[in-house]
CSV table of C-alpha atoms and ligand atoms in Angstrom, one decimal:
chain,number,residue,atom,x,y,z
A,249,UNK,CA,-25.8,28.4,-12.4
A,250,UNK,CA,-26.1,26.0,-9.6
A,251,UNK,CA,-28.4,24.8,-7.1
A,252,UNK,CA,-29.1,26.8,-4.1
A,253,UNK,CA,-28.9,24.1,-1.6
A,254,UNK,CA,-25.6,23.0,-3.2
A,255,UNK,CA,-24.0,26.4,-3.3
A,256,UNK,CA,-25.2,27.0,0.7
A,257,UNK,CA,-23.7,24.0,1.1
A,258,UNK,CA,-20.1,24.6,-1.1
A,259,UNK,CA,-19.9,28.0,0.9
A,260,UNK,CA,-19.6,25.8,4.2
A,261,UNK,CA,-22.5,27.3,5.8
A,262,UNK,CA,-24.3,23.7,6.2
A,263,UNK,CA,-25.4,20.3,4.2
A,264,UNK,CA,-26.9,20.4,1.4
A,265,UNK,CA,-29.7,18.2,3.1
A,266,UNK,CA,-29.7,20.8,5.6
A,267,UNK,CA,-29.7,23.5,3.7
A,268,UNK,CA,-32.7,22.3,1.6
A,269,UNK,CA,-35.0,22.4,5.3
A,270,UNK,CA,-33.8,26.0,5.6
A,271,UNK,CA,-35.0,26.8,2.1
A,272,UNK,CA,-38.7,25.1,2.8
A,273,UNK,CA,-38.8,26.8,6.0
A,274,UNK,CA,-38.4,30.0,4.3
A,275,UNK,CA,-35.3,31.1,5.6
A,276,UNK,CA,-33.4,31.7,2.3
A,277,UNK,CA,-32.9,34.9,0.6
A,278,UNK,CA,-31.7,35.4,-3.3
A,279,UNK,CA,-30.5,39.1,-3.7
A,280,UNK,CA,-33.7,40.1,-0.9
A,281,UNK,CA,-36.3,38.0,-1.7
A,282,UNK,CA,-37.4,34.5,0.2
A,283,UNK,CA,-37.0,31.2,-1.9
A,284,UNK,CA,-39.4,28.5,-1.5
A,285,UNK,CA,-38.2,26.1,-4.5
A,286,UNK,CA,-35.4,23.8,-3.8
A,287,UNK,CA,-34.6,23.5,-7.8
A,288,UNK,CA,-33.9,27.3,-7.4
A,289,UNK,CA,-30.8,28.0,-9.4
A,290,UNK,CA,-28.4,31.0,-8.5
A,291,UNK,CA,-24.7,32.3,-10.1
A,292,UNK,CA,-22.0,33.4,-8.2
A,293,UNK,CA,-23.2,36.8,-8.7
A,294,UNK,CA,-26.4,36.4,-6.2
A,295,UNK,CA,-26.7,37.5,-3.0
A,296,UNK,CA,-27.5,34.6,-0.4
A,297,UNK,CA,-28.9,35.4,3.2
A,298,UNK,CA,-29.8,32.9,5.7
A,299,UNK,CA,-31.9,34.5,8.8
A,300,UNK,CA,-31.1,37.6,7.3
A,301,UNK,CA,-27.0,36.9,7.1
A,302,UNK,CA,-25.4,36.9,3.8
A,303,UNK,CA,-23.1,34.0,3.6
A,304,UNK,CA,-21.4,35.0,0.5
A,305,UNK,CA,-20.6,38.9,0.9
A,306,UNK,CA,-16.5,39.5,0.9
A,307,UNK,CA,-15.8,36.0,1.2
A,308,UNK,CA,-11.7,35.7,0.9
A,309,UNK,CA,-11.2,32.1,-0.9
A,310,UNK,CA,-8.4,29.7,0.4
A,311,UNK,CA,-7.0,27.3,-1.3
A,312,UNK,CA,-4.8,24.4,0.7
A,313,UNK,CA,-3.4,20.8,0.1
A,314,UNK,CA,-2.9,18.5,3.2
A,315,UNK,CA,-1.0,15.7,3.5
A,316,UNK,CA,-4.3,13.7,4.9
A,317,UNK,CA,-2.8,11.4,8.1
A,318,UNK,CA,-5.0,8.1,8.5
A,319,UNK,CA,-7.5,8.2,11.2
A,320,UNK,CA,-8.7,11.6,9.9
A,321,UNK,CA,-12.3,11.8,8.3
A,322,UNK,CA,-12.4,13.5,5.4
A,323,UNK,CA,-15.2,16.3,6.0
A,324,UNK,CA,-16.1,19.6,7.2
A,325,UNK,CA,-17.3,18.1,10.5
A,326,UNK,CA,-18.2,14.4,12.3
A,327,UNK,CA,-21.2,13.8,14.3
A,328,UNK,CA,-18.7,11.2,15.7
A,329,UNK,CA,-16.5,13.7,16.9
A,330,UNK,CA,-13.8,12.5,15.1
A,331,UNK,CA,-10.6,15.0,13.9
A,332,UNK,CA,-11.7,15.9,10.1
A,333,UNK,CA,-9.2,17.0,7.8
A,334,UNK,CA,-10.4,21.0,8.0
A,335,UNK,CA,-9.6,20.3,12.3
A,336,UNK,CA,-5.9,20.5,11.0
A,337,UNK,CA,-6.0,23.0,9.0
A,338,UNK,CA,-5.0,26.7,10.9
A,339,UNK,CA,-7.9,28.8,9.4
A,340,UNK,CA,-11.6,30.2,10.9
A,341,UNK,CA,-12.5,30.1,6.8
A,342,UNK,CA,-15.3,27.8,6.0
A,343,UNK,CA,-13.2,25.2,4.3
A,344,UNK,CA,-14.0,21.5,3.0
A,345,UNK,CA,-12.3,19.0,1.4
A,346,UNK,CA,-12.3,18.2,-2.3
A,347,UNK,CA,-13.1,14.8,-2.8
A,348,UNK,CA,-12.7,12.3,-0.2
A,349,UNK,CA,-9.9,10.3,0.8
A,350,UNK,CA,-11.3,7.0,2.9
A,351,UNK,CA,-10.8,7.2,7.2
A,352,UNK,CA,-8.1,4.7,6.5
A,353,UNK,CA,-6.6,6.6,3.3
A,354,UNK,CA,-3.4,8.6,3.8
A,355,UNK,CA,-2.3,11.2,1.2
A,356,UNK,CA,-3.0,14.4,-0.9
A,357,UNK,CA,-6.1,16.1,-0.3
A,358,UNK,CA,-6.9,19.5,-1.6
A,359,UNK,CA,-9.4,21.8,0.7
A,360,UNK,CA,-10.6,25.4,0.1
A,361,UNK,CA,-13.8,27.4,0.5
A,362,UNK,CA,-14.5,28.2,-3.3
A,363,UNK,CA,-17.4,26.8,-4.3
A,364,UNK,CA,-16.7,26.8,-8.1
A,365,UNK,CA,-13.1,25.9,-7.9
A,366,UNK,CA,-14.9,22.8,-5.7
A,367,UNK,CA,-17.2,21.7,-8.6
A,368,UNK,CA,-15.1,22.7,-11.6
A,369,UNK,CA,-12.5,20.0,-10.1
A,370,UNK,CA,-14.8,17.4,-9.3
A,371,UNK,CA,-16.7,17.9,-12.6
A,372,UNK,CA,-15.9,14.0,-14.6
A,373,UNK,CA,-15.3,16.1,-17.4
A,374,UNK,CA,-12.0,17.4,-15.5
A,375,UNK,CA,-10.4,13.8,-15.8
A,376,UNK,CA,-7.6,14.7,-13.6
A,377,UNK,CA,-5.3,11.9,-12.6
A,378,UNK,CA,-4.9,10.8,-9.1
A,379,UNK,CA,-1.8,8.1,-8.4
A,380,UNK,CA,-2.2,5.9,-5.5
A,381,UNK,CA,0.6,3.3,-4.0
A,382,UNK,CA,-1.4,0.5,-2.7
A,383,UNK,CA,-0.3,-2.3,-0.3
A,384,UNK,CA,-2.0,-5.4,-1.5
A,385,UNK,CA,-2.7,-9.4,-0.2
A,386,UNK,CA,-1.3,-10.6,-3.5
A,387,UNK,CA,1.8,-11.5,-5.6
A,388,UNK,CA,-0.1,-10.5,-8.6
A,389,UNK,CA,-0.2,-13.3,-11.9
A,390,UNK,CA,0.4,-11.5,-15.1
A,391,UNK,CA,-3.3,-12.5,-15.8
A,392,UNK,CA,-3.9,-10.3,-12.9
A,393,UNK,CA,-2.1,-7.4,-14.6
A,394,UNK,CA,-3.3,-7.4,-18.0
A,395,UNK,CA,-7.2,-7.5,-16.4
A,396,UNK,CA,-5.9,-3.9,-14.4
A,397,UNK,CA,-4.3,-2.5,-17.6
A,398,UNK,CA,-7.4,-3.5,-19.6
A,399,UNK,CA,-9.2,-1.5,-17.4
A,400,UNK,CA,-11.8,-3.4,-14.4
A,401,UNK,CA,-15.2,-3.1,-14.4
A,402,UNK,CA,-17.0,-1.8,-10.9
A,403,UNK,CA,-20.5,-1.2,-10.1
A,404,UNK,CA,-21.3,-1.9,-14.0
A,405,UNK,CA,-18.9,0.7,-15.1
A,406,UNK,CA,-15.8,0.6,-16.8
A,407,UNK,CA,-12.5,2.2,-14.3
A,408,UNK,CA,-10.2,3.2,-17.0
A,409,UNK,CA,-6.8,2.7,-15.2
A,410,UNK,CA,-4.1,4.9,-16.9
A,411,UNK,CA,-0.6,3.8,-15.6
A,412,UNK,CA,0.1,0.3,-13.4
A,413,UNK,CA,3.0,-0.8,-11.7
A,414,UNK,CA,4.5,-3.0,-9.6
A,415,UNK,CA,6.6,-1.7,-7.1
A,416,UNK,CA,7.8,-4.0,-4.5
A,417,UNK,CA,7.0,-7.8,-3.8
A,418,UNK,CA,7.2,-9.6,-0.5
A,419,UNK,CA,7.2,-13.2,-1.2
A,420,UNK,CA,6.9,-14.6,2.1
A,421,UNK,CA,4.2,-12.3,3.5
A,422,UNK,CA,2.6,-12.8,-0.1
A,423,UNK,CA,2.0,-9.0,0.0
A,424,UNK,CA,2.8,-6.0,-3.5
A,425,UNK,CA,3.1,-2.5,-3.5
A,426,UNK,CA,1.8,-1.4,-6.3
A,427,UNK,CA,1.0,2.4,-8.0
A,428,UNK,CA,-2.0,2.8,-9.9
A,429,UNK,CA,-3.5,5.7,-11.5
A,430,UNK,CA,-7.1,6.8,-12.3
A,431,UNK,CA,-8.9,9.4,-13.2
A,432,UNK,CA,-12.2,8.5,-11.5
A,433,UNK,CA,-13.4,10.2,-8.5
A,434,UNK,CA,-15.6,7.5,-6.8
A,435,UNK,CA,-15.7,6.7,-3.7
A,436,UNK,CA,-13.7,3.4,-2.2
A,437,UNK,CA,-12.4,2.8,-6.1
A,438,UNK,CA,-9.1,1.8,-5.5
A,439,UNK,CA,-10.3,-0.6,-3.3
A,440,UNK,CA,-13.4,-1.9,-5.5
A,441,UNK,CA,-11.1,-2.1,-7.9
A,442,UNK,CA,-9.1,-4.9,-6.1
A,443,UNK,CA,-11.9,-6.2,-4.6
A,444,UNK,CA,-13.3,-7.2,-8.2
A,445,UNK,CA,-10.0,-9.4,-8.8
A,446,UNK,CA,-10.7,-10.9,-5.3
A,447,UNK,CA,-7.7,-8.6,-3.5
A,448,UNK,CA,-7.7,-6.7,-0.8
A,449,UNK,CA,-5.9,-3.4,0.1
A,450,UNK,CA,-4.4,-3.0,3.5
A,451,UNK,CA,-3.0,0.4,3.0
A,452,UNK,CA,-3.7,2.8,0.7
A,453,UNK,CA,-2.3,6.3,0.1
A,454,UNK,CA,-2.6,9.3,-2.9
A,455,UNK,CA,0.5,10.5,-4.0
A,456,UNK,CA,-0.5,13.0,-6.5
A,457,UNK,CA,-3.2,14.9,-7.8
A,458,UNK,CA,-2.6,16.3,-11.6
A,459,UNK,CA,0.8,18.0,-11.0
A,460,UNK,CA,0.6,17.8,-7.4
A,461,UNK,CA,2.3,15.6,-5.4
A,462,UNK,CA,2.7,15.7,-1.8
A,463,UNK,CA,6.2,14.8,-1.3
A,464,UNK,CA,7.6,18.0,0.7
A,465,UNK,CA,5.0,17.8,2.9
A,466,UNK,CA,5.1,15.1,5.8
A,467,UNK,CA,2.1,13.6,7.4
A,468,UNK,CA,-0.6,16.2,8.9
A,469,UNK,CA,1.6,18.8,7.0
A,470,UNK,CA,-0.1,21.4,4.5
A,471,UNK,CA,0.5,24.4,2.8
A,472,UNK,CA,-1.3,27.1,0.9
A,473,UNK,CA,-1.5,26.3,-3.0
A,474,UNK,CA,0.4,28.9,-4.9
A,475,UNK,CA,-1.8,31.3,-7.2
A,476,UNK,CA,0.2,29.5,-10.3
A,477,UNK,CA,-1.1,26.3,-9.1
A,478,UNK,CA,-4.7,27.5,-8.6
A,479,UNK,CA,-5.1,28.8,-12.5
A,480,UNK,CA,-2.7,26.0,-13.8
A,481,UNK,CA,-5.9,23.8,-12.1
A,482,UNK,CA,-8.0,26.0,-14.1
A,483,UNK,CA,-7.0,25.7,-17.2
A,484,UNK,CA,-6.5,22.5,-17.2
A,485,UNK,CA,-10.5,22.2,-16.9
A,486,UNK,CA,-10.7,24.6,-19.2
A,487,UNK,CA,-9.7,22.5,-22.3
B,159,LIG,N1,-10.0,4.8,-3.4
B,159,LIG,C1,-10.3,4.2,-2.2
B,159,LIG,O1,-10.6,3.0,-2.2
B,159,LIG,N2,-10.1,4.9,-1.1
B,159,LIG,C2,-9.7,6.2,-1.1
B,159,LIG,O2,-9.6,6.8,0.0
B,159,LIG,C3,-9.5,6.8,-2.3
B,159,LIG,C4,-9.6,6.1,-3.5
């Protein structure tokens, strides 16, 4: 059981701050009957109707990962005006983004208009790695490393980093590549992450998600995940 303003808003019909006025003006039906409550909770199994419209009748779920270019805003849409990530994606299905990836972050992105496959992936409890390559301001000290294997501390919690390497060093320009991976889902982490040891990231990009990785697919390239891919997802947050 969810929320009713958050599974409006995981269908892709509005914002969950949106979709909470509709509810208090009375414009949202649960299986034929008006809700005025905004804790409201409803399954999968309700019927939802917005100005007498169900939003959740036949819907046909797609599931896709995108190879996220940078300049590309991860969302459903931008008051900006700026291309999103579901502007390069073929489809007239109500799709968003799992997750975010920063305006400046290029990489793996998953997208899809299931609302539990949605929450069940971004559930904390799913600890599902992610593996960034980051281009840093720093030749790193081995002080420096042993504080990112120990794990850094952000926002006055604990960011348990589970694999980190040094890739590449450019001496001169004083710059590292480096691939870290992390389980957490917040947002800017990688970057708080450096920040916290004084570093900055000038490019940053998500290599793989779990057992994805997005190497076959070149920048503003995606593809449909497979069904195999979509349960081994789920059983994975099933343990
Ligand atoms: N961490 C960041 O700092 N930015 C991203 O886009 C993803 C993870």
């Amino acid at each position: 059981m969810e929320r009713l303003q958050k599974v409006i808003a995981a269908y892709g019909y509005t914002s969950r701050r949106k979709a909470e006025e509709l509810i208090k003006k009375q414009k949202v039906m649960v299986n034929g009957k008006i809700v005025t409550e905004l804790g409201s909770k409803v399954s999968e199994h309700d019927i939802i109707s917005i100005d007498g419209v169900i939003i959740n009748k036949d819907v046909k779920h797609e599931y896709y990962i995108l190879n996220k270019p940078r300049r590309v805003i991860s969302s459903a849409t931008d008051e900006a005006g700026r291309i999103t990530v579901v502007d390069l994606i073929d489809t007239d299905a109500r799709i968003y983004p799992i997750g975010r990836l920063d305006y400046d972050t290029t990489g793996l992105i998953l997208l899809t208009n299931d609302g539990e496959f949605a929450n069940t992936l971004m559930h904390p409890s799913m600890e599902i790695e992610k593996t960034y390559m980051a281009k840093i301001d720093k030749i790193l000290t081995k002080e420096d490393i042993l504080a990112l294997k120990k794990g850094i501390t952000v926002d006055k919690r604990k960011v348990e980093i589970r694999h980190f390497k040094v890739k590449k060093k450019d001496l001169e320009k004083g710059t590292s590549i480096v691939e870290i991976t992390i389980i957490e889902g917040r947002n800017h982490i990688v970057k708080k992450i450096f920040k916290e040891l004084g570093i900055n990231v000038l490019k940053l990009s998500r290599v793989s998600y779990g057992f994805l990785d997005i190497k076959n697919l070149k920048s503003g390239e995606y593809r449909n995940l497979t069904i195999k891919e979509i349960k081994k997802l789920y059983a994975s947050a099933k343990k």
